[in-house]
PDB file of C-alpha atoms in Angstrom:
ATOM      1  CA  UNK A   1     -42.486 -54.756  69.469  1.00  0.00           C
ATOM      2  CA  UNK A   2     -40.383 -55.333  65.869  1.00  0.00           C
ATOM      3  CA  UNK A   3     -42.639 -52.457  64.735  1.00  0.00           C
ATOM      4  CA  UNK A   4     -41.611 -49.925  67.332  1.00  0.00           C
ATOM      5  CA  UNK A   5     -38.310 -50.761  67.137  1.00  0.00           C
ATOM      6  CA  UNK A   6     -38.225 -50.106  63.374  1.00  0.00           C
ATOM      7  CA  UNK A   7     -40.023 -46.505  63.764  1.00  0.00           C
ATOM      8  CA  UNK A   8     -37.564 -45.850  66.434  1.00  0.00           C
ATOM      9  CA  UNK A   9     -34.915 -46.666  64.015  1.00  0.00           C
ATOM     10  CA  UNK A  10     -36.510 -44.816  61.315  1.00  0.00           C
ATOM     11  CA  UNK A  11     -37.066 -41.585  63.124  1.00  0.00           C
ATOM     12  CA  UNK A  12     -33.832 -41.786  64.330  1.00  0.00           C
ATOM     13  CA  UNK A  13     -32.390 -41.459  61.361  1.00  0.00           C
ATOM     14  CA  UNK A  14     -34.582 -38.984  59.845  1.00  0.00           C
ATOM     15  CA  UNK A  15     -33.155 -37.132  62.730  1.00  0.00           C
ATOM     16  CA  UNK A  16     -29.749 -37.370  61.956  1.00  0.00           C
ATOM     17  CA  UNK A  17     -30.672 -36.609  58.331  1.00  0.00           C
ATOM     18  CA  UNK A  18     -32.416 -33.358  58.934  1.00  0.00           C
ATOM     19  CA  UNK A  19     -29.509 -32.396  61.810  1.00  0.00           C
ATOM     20  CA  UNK A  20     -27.318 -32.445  58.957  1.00  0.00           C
ATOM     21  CA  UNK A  21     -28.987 -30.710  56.871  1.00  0.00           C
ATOM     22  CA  UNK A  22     -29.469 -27.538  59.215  1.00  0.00           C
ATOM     23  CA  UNK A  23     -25.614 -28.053  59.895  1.00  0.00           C
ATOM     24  CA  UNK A  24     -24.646 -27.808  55.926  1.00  0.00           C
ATOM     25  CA  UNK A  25     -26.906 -24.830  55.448  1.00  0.00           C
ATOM     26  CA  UNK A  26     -25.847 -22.646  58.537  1.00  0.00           C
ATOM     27  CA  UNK A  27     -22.081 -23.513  57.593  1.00  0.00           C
ATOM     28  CA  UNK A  28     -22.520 -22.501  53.527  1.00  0.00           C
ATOM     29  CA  UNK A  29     -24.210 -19.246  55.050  1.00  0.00           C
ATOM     30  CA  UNK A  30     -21.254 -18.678  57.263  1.00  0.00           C
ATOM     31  CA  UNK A  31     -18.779 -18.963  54.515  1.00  0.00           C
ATOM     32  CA  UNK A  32     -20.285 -17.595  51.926  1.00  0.00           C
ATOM     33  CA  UNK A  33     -20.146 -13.914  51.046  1.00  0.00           C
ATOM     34  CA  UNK A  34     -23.452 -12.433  51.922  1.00  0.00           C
ATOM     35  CA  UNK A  35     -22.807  -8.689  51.313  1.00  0.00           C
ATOM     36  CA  UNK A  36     -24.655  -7.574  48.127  1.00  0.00           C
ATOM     37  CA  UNK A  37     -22.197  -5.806  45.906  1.00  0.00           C
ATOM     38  CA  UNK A  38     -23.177  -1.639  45.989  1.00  0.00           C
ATOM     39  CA  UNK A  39     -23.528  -0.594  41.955  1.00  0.00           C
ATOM     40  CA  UNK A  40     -24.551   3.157  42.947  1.00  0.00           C
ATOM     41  CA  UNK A  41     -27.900   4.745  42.121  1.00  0.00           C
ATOM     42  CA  UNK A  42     -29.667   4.501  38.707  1.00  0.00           C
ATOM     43  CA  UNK A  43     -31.249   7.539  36.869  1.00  0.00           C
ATOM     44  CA  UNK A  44     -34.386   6.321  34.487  1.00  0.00           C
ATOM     45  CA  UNK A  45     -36.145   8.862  32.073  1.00  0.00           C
ATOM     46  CA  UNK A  46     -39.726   8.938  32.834  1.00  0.00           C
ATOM     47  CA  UNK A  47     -42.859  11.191  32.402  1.00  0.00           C
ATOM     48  CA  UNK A  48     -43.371  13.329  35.110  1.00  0.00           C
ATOM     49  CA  UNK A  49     -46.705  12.271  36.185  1.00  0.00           C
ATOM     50  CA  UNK A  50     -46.107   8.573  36.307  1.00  0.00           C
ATOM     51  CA  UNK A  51     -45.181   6.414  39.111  1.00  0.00           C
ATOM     52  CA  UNK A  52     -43.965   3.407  40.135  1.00  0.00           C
ATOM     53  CA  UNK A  53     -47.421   0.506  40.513  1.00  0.00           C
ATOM     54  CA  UNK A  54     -45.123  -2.989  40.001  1.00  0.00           C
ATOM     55  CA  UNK A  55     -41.718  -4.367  40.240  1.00  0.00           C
ATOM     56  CA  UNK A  56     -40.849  -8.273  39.660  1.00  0.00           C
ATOM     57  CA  UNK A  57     -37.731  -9.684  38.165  1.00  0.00           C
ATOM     58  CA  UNK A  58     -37.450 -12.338  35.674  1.00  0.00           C
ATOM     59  CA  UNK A  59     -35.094 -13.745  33.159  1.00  0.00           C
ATOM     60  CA  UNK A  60     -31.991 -11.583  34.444  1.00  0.00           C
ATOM     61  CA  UNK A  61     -34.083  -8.378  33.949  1.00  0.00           C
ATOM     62  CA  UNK A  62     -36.313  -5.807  36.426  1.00  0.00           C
ATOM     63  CA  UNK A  63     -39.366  -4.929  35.255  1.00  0.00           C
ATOM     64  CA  UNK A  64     -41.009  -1.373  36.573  1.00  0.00           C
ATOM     65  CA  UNK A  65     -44.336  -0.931  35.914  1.00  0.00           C
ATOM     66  CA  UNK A  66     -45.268   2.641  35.873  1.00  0.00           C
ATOM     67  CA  UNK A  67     -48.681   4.155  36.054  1.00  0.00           C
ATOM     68  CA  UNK A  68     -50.484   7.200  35.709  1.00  0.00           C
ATOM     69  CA  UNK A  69     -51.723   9.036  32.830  1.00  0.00           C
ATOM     70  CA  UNK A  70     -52.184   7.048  29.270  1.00  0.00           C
ATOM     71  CA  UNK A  71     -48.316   7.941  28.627  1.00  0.00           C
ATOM     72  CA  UNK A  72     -47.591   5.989  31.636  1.00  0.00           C
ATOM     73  CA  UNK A  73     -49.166   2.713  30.973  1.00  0.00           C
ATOM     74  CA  UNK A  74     -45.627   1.152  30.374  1.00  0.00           C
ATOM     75  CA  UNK A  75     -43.530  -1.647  31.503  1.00  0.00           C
ATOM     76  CA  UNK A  76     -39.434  -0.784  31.459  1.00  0.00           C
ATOM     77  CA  UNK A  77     -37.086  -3.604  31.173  1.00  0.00           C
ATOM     78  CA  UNK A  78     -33.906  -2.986  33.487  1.00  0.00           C
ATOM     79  CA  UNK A  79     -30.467  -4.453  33.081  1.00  0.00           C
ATOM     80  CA  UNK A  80     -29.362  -4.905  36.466  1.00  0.00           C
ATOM     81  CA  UNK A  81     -25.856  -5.659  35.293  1.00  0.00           C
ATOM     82  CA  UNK A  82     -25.569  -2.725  33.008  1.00  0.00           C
ATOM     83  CA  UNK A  83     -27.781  -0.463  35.148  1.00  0.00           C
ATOM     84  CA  UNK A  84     -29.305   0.390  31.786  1.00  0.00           C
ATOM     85  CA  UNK A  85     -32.760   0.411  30.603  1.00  0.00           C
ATOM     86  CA  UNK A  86     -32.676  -2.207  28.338  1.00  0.00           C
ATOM     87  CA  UNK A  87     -36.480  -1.962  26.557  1.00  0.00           C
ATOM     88  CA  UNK A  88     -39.809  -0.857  27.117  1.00  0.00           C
ATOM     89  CA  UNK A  89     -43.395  -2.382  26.808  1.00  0.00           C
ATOM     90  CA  UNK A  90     -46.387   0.111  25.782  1.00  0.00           C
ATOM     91  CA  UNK A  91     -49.669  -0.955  27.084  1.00  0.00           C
ATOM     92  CA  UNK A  92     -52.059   0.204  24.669  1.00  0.00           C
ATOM     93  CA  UNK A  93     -55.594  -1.148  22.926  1.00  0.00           C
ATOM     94  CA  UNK A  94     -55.751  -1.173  19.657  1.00  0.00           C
ATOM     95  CA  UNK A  95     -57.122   2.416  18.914  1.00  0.00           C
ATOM     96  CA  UNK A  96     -54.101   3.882  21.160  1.00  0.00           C
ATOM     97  CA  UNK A  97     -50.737   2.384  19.471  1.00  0.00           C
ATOM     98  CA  UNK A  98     -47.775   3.963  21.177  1.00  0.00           C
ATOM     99  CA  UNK A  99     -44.805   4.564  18.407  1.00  0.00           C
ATOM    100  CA  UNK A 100     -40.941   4.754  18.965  1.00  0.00           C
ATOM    101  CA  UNK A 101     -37.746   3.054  19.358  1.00  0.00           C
ATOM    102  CA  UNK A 102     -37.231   0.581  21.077  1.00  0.00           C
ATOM    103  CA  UNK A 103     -41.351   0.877  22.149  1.00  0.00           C
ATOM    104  CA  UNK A 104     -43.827  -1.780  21.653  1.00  0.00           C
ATOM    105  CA  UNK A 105     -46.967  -2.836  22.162  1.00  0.00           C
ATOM    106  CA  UNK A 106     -48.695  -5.552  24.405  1.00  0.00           C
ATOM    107  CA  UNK A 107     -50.012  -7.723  21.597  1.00  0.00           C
ATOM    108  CA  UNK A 108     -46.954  -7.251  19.730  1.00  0.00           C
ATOM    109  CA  UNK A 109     -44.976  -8.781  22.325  1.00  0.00           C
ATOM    110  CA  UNK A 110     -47.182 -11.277  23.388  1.00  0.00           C
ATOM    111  CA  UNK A 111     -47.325 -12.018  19.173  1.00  0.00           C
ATOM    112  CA  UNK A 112     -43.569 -12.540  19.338  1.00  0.00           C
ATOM    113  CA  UNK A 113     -42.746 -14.674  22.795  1.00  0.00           C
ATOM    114  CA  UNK A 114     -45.968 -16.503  22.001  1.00  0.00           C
ATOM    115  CA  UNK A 115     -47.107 -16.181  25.527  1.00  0.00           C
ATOM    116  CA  UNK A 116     -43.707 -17.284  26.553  1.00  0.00           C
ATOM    117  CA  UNK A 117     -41.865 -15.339  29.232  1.00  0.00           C
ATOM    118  CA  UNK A 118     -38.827 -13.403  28.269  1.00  0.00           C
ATOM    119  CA  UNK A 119     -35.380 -15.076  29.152  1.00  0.00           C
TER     120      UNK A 119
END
């Protein structure tokens, strides 16, 4: 009998506990401001043949993969504060490297963040 009365009492207040946290959540919804802020449309520069394969976001920046032709095999780095493309990643072997500012290539990154993701 002790034993049912304890998971009675237990259950009861896991109860309570999980009422309360459904009321807390629905009431910081309610209050809170969910109306994403509108920042207008962004214009990237990209060859005409490629389009869009992959989109994630990490570290405070989008990343777009594009595909297509070789000239496409590239990741851009988006600023979603600045709306501004903020860098690019070439994917290239080794025979193929892919020149230019602010351009470089897969095992050059990976060489600098060390496998590390970006922050």
């Amino acid at each position: 009998m002790k034993a049912i009365k304890a998971a009675v009492i237990i259950m009861a207040v896991l109860l309570v506990l999980g009422f309360g946290f459904v009321a807390v959540t629905i009431i910081g919804r309610l209050s809170g401001d969910q109306t994403p802020e509108v920042r207008g449309d962004v214009t990237l520069a990209v060859p005409d043949e490629c389009r869009l394969a992959d989109a994630w976001s990490a570290g405070g920046l989008l990343y777009l993969r594009l595909s297509g032709p070789r000239a496409c095999d590239l990741i851009l780095l988006v600023d979603p504060d600045s709306q501004k493309e903020f860098g690019r990643i070439a994917l290239s072997n080794q025979s193929d490297r892919i020149s230019g500012p602010g351009v470089i290539s897969l095992e050059e990154w990976e060489s600098r963040s060390q496998g590390q993701p970006v922050e």
